[in-house]
Amino acid sequence: MIDVTALTIEERRLVEARRAYMKAWRAKNPDKVRKHVENFLMKQAQKYLSGADTAISATDTAEN
């Protein structure tokens, strides 16, 4: 999230307007938000189960 305290007044208004728009959009489209979250969590679960999120893979070792 952007720290608005370090922005100019114009930039702050822009960020706040964007946040207000997105908040209103999410309130009007809860089904789309729910589907997006579900898709994200499914992708994260697949990555976790496949081991794709491990820090060091076989190709990252110094021996290869």
Coordinates of C-alpha atoms in Angstrom, one line a residue:
M1 CA 0.0 0.0 0.0
I2 CA 1.3 3.5 -0.9
D3 CA 2.2 5.7 2.0
V4 CA 0.2 8.9 1.3
T5 CA 2.0 11.0 3.9
A6 CA 5.1 11.2 1.6
L7 CA 3.1 12.4 -1.5
T8 CA 2.2 15.8 -2.8
I9 CA -1.4 16.9 -2.3
E10 CA -2.3 16.1 -6.0
E11 CA -0.8 12.6 -5.8
R12 CA -2.5 12.0 -2.5
R13 CA -5.9 13.0 -4.0
L14 CA -5.3 10.7 -6.9
V15 CA -4.4 7.7 -4.7
E16 CA -7.4 8.3 -2.4
A17 CA -9.8 8.6 -5.4
R18 CA -8.4 5.4 -6.8
R19 CA -9.0 3.7 -3.4
A20 CA -12.5 5.0 -3.2
Y21 CA -13.4 3.8 -6.7
M22 CA -12.0 0.3 -6.0
K23 CA -13.8 0.1 -2.6
A24 CA -17.1 1.0 -4.3
W25 CA -16.4 -1.5 -7.2
R26 CA -15.7 -4.3 -4.7
A27 CA -18.9 -3.4 -2.8
K28 CA -20.9 -3.6 -6.1
N29 CA -19.2 -6.8 -7.3
P30 CA -18.8 -9.2 -4.4
D31 CA -19.2 -12.2 -6.7
K32 CA -16.3 -11.2 -8.9
V33 CA -14.1 -10.4 -5.8
R34 CA -14.9 -13.8 -4.3
K35 CA -14.1 -15.6 -7.6
H36 CA -10.8 -13.7 -7.9
V37 CA -9.8 -14.6 -4.3
E38 CA -10.7 -18.2 -5.0
N39 CA -8.6 -18.4 -8.1
F40 CA -5.7 -16.8 -6.3
L41 CA -5.8 -19.3 -3.5
M42 CA -6.1 -22.2 -5.8
K43 CA -3.0 -21.1 -7.7
Q44 CA -1.1 -20.7 -4.4
A45 CA -2.2 -24.1 -3.3
Q46 CA -1.0 -25.7 -6.6
K47 CA 2.3 -24.0 -6.3
Y48 CA 2.7 -25.1 -2.7
L49 CA 1.8 -28.7 -3.5
S50 CA 4.0 -28.9 -6.5
G51 CA 7.0 -27.5 -4.6
A52 CA 7.4 -24.6 -6.9
D53 CA 7.8 -22.2 -4.1
T54 CA 10.9 -23.8 -2.6
A55 CA 13.8 -21.4 -2.1
I56 CA 16.5 -23.6 -3.7
S57 CA 15.9 -25.9 -6.5
A58 CA 18.3 -28.5 -8.0
T59 CA 19.4 -26.1 -10.7
D60 CA 20.2 -23.3 -8.2
T61 CA 22.9 -25.3 -6.4
A62 CA 26.6 -24.5 -6.9
E63 CA 27.3 -28.0 -8.0
N64 CA 25.4 -27.6 -11.3

